[in-house]
PDB file of C-alpha atoms in Angstrom:
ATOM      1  CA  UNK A   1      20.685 -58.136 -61.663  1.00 63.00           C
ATOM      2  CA  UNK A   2      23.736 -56.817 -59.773  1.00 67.00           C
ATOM      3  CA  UNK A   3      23.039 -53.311 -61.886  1.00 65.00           C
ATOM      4  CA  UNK A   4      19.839 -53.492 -60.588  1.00 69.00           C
ATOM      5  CA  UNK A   5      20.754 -53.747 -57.100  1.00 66.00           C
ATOM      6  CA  UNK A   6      23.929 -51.366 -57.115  1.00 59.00           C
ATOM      7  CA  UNK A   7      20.703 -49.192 -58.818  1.00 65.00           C
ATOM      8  CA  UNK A   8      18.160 -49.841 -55.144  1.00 67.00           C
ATOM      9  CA  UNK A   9      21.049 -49.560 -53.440  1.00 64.00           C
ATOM     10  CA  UNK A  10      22.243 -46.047 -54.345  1.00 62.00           C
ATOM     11  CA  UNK A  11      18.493 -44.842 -54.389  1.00 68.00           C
ATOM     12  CA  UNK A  12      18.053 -46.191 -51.254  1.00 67.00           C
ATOM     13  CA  UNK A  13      21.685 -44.530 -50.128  1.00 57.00           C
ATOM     14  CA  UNK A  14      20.492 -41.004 -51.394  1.00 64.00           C
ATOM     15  CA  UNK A  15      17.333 -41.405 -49.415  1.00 64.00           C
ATOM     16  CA  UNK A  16      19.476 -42.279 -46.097  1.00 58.00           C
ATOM     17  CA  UNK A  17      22.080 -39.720 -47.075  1.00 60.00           C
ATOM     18  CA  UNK A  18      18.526 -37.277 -47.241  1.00 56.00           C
ATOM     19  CA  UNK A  19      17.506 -38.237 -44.069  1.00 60.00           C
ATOM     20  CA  UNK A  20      20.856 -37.790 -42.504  1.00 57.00           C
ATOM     21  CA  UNK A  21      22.220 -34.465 -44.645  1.00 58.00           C
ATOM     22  CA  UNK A  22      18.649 -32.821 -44.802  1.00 63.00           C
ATOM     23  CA  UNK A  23      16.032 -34.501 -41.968  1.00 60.00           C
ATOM     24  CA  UNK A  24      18.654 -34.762 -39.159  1.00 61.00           C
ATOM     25  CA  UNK A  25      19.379 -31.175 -38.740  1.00 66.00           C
ATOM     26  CA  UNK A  26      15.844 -30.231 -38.705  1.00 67.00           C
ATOM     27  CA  UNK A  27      14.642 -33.120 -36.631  1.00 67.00           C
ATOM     28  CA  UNK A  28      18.216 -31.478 -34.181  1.00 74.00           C
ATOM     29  CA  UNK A  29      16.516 -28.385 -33.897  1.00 72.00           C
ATOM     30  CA  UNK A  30      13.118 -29.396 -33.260  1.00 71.00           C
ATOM     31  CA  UNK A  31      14.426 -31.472 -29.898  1.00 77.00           C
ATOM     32  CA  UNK A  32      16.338 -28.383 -29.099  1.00 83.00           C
ATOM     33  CA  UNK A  33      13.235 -25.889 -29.425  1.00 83.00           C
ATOM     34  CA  UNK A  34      10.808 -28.323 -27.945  1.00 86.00           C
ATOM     35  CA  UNK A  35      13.681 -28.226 -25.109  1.00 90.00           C
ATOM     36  CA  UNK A  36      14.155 -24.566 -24.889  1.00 89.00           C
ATOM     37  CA  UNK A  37      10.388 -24.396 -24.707  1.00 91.00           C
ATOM     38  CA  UNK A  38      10.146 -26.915 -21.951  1.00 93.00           C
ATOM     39  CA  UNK A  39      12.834 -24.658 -19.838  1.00 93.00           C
ATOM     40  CA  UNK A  40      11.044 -21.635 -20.858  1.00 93.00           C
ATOM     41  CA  UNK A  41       7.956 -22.592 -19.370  1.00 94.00           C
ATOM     42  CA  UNK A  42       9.733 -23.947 -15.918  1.00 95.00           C
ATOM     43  CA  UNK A  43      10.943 -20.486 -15.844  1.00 94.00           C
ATOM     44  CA  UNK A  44       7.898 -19.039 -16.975  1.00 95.00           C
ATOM     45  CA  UNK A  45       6.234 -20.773 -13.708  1.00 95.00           C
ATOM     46  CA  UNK A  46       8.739 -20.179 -11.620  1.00 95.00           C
ATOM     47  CA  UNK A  47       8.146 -16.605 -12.089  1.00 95.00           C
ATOM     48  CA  UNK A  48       4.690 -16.546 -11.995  1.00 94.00           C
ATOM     49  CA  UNK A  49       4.669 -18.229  -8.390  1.00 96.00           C
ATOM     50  CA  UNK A  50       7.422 -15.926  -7.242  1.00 96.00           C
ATOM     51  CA  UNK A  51       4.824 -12.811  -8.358  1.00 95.00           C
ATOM     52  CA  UNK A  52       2.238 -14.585  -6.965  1.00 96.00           C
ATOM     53  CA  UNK A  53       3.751 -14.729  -3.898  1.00 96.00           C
ATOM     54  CA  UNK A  54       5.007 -10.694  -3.844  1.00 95.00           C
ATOM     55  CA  UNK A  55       1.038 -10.108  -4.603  1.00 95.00           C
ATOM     56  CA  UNK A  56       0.135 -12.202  -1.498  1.00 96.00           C
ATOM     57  CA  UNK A  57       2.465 -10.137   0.765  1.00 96.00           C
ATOM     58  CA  UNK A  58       1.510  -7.024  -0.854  1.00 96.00           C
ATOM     59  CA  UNK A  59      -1.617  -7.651  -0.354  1.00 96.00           C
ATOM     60  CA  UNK A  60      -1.208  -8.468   3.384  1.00 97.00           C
ATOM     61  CA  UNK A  61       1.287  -5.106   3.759  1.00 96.00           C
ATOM     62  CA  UNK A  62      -2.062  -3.053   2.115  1.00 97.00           C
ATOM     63  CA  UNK A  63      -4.285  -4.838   4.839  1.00 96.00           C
ATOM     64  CA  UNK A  64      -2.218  -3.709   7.407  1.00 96.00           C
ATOM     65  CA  UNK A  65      -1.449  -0.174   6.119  1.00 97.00           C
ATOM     66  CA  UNK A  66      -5.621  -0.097   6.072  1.00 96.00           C
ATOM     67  CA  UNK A  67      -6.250  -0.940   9.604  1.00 96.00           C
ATOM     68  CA  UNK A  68      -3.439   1.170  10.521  1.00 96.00           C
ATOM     69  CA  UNK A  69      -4.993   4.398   8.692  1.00 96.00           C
ATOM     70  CA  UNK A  70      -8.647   3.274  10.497  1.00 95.00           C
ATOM     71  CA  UNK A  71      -6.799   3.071  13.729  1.00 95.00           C
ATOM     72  CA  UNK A  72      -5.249   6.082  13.316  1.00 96.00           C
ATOM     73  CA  UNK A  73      -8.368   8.292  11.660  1.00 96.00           C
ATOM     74  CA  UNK A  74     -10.277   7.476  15.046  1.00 96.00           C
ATOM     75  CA  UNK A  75      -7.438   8.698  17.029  1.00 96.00           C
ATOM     76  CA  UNK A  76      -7.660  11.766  14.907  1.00 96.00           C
ATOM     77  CA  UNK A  77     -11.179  11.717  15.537  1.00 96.00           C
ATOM     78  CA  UNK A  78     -10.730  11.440  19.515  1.00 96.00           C
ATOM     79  CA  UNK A  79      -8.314  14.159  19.868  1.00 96.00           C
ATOM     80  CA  UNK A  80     -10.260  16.702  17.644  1.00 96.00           C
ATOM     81  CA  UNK A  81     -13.464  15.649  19.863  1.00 96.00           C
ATOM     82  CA  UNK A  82     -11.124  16.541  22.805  1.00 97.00           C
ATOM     83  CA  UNK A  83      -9.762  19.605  21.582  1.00 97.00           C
ATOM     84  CA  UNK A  84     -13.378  20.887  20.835  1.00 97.00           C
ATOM     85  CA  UNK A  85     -14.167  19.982  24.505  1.00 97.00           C
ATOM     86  CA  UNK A  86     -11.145  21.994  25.473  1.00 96.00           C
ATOM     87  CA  UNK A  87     -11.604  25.021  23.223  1.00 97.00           C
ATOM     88  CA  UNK A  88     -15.366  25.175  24.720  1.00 97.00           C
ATOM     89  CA  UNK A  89     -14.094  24.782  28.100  1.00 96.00           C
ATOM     90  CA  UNK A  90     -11.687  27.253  27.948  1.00 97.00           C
ATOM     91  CA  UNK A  91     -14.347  29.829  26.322  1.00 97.00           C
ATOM     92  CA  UNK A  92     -16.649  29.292  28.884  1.00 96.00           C
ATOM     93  CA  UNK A  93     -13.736  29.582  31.616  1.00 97.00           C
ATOM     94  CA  UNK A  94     -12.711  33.077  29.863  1.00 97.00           C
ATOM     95  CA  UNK A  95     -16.583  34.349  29.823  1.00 97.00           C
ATOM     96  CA  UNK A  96     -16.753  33.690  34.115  1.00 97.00           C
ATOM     97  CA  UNK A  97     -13.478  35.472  33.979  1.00 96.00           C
ATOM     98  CA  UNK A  98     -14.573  38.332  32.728  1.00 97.00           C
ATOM     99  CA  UNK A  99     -17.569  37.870  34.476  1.00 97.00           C
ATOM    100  CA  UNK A 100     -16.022  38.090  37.435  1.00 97.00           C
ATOM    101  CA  UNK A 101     -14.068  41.006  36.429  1.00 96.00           C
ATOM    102  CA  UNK A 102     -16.988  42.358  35.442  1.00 96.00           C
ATOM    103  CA  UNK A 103     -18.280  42.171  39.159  1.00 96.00           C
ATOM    104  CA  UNK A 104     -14.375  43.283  40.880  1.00 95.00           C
ATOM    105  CA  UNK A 105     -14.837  46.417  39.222  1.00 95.00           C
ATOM    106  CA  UNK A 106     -18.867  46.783  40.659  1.00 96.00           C
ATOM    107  CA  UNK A 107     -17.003  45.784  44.027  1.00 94.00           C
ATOM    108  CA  UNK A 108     -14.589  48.093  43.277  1.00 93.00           C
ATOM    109  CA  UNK A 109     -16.635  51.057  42.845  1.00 93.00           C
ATOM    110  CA  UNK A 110     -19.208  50.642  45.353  1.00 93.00           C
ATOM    111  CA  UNK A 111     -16.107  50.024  47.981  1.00 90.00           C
ATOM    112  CA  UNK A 112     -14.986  54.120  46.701  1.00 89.00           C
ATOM    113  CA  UNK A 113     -18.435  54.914  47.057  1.00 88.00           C
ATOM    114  CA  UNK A 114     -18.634  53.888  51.010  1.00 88.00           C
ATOM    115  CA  UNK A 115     -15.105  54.901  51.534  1.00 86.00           C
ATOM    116  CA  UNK A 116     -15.788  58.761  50.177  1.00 85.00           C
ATOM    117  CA  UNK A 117     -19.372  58.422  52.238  1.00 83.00           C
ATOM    118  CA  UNK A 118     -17.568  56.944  55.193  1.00 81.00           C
ATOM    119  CA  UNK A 119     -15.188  59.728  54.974  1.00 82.00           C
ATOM    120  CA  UNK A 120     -17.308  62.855  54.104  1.00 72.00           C
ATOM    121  CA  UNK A 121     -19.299  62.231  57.350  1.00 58.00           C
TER     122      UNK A 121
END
């Protein structure tokens, strides 16, 4: 009887000496890789809100840099209507110029013309 106990007692000490020698490690690891994991993906998230957050004030800097451009293509717009104006205005301002050159000289001439009448007489 007692060799039959010492006999379930040393098979049942080889399975506890399994458990602890063989299982135990393992089972260690697993609870440090589920661990790991679980401060992986808190990381993970972390991250993912922080590049969230850089896309939301990208985002908002592009917005602004887009209204800026429109603002500034109808300024460009303005000032190239304007300098048309100008340009036109200052052709048609050099055309009565010469215009009126064009009639100082006449002036001029027919002024010769009564001064060598006015003195031939």
């Amino acid at each position: 009887m007692q060799a039959m106990a010492f006999a379930r007692m040393k098979e049942s000490l080889g399975k506890v000496c399994y458990k602890v020698l063989i299982l135990a490690p393992r089972y260690q690891a697993v609870v440090k890789l589920k661990r790991v994991e679980k401060e992986l993906l808190v990381k993970w998230r972390e991250k993912c809100e922080q590049l969230e957050e850089e896309g939301r004030v990208l985002s908002q800097k592009v917005n602004k840099m887009q209204t800026e451009l429109a603002v500034s293509e109808k300024k460009h717009e303005e000032y190239k209507r304007i300098h048309e104006e100008l340009k036109e205005e200052m052709e048609s301002k050099e055309r009565q110029r010469q215009e009126h050159l064009k009639q100082i000289k006449e002036l001029e001439k027919t002024v010769y013309k009564l001064c060598l009448l006015y003195t031939s007489d």
